JSON list of C-alpha atoms in Angstrom, two decimals:
[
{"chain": "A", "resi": 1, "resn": "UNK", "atom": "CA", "xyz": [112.63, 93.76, 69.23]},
{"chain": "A", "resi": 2, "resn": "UNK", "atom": "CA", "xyz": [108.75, 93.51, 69.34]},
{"chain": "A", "resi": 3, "resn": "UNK", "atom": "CA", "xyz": [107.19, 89.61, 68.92]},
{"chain": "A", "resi": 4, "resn": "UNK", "atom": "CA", "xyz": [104.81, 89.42, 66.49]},
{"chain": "A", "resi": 5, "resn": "UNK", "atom": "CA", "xyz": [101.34, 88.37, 67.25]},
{"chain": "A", "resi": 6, "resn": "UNK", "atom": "CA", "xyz": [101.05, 84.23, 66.40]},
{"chain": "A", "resi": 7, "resn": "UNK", "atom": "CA", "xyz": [99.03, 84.28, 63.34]},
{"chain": "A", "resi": 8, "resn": "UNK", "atom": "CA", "xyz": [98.68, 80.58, 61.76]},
{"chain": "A", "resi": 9, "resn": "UNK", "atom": "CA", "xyz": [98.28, 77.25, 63.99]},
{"chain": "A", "resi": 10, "resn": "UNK", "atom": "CA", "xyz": [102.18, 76.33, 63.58]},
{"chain": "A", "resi": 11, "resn": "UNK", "atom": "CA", "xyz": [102.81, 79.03, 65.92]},
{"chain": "A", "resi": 12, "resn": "UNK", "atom": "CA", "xyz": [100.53, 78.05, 69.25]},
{"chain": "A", "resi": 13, "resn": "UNK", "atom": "CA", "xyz": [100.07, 74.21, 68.72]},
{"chain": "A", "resi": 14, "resn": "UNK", "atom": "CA", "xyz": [101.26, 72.24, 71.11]},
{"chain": "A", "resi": 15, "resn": "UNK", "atom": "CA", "xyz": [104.04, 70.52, 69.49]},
{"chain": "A", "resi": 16, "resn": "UNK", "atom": "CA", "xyz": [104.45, 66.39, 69.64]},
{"chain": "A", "resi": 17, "resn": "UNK", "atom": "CA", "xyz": [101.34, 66.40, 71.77]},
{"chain": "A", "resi": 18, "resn": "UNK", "atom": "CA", "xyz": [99.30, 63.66, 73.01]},
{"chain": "A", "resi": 19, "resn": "UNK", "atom": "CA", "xyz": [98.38, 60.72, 71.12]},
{"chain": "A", "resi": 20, "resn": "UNK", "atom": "CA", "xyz": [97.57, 57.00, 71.69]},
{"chain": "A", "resi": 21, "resn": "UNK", "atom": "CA", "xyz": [97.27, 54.24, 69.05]},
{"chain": "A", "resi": 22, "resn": "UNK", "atom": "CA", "xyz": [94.48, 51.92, 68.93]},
{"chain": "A", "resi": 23, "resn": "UNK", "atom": "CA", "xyz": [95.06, 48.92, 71.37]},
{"chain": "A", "resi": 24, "resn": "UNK", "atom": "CA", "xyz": [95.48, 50.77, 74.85]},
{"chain": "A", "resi": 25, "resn": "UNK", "atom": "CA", "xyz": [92.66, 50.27, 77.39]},
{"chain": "A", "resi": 26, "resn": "UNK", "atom": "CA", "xyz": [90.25, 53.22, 77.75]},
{"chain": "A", "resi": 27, "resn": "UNK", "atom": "CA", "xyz": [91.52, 53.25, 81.70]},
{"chain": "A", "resi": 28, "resn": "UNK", "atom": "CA", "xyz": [95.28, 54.06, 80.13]},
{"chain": "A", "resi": 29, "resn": "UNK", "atom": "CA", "xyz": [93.73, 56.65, 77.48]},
{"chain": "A", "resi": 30, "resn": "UNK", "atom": "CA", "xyz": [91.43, 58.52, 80.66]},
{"chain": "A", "resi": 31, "resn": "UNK", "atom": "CA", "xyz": [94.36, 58.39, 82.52]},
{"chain": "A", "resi": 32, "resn": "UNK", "atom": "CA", "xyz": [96.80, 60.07, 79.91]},
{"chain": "A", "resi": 33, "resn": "UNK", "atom": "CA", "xyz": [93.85, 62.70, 78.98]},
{"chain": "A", "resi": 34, "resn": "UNK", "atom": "CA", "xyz": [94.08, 63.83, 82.72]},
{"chain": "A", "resi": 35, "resn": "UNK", "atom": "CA", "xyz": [97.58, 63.89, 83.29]},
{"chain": "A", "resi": 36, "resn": "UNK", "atom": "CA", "xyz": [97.84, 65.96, 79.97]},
{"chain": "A", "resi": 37, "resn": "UNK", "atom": "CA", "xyz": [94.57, 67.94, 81.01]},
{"chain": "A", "resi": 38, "resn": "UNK", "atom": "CA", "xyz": [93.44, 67.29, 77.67]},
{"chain": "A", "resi": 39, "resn": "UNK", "atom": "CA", "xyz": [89.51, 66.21, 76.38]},
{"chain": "A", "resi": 40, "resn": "UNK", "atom": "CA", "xyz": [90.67, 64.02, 73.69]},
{"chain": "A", "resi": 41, "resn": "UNK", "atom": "CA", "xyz": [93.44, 62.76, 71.83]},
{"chain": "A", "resi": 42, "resn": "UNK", "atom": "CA", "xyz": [94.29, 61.51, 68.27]},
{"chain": "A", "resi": 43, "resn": "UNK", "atom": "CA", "xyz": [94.50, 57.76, 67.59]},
{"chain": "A", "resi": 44, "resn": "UNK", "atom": "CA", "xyz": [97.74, 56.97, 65.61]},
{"chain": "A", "resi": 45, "resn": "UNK", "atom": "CA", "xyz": [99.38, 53.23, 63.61]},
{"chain": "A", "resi": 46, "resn": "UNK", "atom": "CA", "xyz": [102.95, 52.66, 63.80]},
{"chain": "A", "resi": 47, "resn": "UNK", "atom": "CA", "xyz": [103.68, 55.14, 61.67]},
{"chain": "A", "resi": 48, "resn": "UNK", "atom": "CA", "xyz": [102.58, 58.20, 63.60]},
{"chain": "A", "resi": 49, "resn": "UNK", "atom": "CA", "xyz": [99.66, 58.51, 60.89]},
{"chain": "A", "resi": 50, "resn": "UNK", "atom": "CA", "xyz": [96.23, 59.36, 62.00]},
{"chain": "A", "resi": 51, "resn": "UNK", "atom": "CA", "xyz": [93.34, 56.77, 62.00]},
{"chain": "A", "resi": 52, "resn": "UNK", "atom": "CA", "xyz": [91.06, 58.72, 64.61]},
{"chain": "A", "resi": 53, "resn": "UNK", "atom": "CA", "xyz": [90.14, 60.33, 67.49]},
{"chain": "A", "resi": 54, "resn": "UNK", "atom": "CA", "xyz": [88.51, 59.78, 71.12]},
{"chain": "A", "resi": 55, "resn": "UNK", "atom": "CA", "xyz": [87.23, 62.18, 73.70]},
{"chain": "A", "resi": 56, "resn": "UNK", "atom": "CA", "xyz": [86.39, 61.97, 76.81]},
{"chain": "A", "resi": 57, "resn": "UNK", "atom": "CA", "xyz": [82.96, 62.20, 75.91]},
{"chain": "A", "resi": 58, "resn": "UNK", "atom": "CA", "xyz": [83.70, 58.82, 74.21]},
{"chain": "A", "resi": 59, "resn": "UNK", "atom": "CA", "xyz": [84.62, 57.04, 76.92]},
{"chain": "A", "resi": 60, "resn": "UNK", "atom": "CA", "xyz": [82.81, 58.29, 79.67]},
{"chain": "A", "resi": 61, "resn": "UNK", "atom": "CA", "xyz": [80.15, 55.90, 79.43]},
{"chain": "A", "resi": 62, "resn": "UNK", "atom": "CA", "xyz": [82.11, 53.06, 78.96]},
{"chain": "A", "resi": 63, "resn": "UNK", "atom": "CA", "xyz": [84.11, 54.00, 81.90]},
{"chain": "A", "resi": 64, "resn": "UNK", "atom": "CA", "xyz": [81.28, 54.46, 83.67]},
{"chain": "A", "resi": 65, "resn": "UNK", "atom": "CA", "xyz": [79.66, 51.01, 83.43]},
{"chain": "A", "resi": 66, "resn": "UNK", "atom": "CA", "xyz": [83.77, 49.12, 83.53]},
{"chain": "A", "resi": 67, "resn": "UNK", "atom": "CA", "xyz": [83.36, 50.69, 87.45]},
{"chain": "A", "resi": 68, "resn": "UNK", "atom": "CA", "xyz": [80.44, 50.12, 88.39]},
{"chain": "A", "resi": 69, "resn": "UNK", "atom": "CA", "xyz": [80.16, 45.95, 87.22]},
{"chain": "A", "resi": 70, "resn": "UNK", "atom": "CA", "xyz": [83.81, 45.81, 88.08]},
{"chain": "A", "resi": 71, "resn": "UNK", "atom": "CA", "xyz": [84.37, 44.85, 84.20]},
{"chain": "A", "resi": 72, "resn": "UNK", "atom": "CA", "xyz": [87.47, 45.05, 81.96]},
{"chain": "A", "resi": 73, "resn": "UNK", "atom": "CA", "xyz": [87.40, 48.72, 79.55]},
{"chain": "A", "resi": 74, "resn": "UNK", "atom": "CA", "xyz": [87.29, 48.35, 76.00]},
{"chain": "A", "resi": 75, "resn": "UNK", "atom": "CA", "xyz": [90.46, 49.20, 73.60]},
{"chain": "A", "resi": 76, "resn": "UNK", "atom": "CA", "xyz": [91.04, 52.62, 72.22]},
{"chain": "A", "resi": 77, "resn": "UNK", "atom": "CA", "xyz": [90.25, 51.09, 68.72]},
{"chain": "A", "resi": 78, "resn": "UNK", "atom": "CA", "xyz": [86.55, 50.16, 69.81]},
{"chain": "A", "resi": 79, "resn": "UNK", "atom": "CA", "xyz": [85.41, 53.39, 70.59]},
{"chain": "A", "resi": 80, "resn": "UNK", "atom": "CA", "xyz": [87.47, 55.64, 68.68]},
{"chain": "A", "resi": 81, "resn": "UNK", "atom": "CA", "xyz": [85.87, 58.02, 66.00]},
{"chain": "A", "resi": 82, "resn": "UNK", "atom": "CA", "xyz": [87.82, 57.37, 62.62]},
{"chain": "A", "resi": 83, "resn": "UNK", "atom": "CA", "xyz": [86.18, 60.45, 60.87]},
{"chain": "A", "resi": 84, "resn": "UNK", "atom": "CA", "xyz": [88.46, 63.45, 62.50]},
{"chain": "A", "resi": 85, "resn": "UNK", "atom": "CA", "xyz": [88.33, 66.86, 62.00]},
{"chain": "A", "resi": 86, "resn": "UNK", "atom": "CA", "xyz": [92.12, 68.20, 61.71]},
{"chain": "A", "resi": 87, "resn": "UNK", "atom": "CA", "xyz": [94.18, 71.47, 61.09]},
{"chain": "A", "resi": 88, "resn": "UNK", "atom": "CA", "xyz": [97.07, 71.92, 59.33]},
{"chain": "A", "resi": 89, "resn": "UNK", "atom": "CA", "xyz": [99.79, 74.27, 60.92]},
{"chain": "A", "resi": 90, "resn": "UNK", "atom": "CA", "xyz": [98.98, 77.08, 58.45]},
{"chain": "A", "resi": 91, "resn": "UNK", "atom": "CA", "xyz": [95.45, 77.31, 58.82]},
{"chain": "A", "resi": 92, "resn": "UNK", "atom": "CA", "xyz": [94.92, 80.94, 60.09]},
{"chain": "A", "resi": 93, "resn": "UNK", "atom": "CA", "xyz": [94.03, 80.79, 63.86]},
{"chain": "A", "resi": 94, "resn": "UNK", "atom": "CA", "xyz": [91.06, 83.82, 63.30]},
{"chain": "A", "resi": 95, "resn": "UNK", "atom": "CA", "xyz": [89.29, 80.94, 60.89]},
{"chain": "A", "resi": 96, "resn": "UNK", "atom": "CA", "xyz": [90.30, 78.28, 63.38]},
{"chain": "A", "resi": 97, "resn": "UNK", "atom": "CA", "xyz": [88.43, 80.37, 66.21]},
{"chain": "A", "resi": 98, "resn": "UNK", "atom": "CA", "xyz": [85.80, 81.00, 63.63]},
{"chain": "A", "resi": 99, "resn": "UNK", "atom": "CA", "xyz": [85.25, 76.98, 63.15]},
{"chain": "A", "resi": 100, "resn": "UNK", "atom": "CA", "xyz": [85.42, 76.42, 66.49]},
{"chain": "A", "resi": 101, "resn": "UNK", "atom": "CA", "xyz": [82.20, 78.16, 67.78]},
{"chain": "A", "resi": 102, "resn": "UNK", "atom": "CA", "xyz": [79.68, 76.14, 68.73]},
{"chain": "A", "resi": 103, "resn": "UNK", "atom": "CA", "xyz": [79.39, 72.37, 69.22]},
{"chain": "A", "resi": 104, "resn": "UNK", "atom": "CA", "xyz": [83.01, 71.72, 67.37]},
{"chain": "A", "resi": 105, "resn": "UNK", "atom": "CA", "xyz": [86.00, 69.60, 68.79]},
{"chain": "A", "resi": 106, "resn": "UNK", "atom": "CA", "xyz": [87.83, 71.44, 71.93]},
{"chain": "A", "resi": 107, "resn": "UNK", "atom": "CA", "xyz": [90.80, 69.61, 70.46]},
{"chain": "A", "resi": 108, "resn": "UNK", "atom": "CA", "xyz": [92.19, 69.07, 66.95]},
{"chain": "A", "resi": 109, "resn": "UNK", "atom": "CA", "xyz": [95.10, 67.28, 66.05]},
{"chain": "A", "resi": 110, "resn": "UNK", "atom": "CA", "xyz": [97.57, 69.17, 63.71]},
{"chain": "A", "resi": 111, "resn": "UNK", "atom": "CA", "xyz": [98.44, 66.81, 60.61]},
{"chain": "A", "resi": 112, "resn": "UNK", "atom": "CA", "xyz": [101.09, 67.36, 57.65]},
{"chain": "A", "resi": 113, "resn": "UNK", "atom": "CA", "xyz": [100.86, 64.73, 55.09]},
{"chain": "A", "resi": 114, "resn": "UNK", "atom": "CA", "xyz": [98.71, 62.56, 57.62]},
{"chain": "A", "resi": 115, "resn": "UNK", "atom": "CA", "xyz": [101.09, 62.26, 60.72]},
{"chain": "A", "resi": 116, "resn": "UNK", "atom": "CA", "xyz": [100.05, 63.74, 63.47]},
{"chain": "A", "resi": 117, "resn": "UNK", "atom": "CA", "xyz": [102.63, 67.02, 64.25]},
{"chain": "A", "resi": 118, "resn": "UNK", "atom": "CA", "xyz": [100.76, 68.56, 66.71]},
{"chain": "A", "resi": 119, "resn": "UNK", "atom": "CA", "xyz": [97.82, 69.32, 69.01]},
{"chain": "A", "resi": 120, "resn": "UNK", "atom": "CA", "xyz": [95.66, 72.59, 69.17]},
{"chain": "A", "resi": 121, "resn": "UNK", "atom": "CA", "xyz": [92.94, 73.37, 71.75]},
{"chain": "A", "resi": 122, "resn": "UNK", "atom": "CA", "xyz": [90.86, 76.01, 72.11]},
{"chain": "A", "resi": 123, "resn": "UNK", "atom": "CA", "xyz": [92.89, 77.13, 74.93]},
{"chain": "A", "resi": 124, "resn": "UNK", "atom": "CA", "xyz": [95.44, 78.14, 72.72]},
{"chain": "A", "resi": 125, "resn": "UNK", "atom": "CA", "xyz": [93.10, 79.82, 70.52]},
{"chain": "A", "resi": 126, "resn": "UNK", "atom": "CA", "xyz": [91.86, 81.96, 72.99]},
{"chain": "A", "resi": 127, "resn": "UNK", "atom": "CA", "xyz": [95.40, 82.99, 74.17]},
{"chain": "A", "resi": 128, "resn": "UNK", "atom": "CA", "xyz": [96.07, 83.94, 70.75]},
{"chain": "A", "resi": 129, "resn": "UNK", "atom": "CA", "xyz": [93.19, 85.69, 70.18]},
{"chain": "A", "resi": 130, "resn": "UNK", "atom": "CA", "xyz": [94.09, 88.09, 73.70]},
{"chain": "A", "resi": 131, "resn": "UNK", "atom": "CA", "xyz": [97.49, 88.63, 72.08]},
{"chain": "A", "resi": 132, "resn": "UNK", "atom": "CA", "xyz": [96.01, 89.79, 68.86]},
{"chain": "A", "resi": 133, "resn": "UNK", "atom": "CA", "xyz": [93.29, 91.84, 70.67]},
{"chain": "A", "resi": 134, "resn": "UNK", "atom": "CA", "xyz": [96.30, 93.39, 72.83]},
{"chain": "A", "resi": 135, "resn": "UNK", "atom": "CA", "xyz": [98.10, 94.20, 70.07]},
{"chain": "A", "resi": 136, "resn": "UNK", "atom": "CA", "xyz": [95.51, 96.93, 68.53]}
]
């Protein structure tokens, strides 16, 4: 039986992926982003609903200055970005690839009806982009 190349986001997303809600230090979210080896991760309520994103680029600064004056990192909530570019798992991955050139996210979070199903980095993309190039 031959596997058919992935051709939407639902089929290289990382499923239940990362996410943090708003009140966790920036020291817990830099620490989850590493262990994950992810650059950002969506912001969530209660209800598993998206309210926004942070990258590391967000909190580098601030993480930055907490070391060096010894301080206490702001929340999650503080920094976070609540505009967020998203995906939704049947967006084609060739116009996924094609939005992601250039200075877009590395990361987008993969939303149905506003809760947060998924994660998709550009890692992905690229591996499904060799599979589809292997595949002519």
């Amino acid at each position: 039986m031959t596997r058919s190349s992935p051709a939407v986001v639902g089929d290289i997303m990382i499923g239940d992926g990362y996410r943090v809600t708003a009140n966790i230090s920036i020291s817990a979210l830099a620490d989850g982003l590493a262990r994950h080896r992810l650059p950002g991760a969506p912001v969530v309520d209660a209800q598993d609903r998206l309210i926004g994103f942070i990258s590391e680029q967000d909190v580098l600064g601030q993480l930055l200055d907490s070391a060096y004056h010894c301080g206490q990192p702001s929340l999650v909530g503080e920094l976070m970005r609540d505009e967020v570019l998203t995906v939704t798992p049947d967006k084609s991955i060739v116009d996924l690839a094609e939005s992601m050139r250039g200075e877009r996210p590395k990361v987008y979070p993969v939303v149905d009806d506003g809760h947060v199903i998924g994660l998709v980095t550009r890692r992905e993309v690229l591996a499904a982009l060799l599979v589809m190039r292997n595949r002519c």
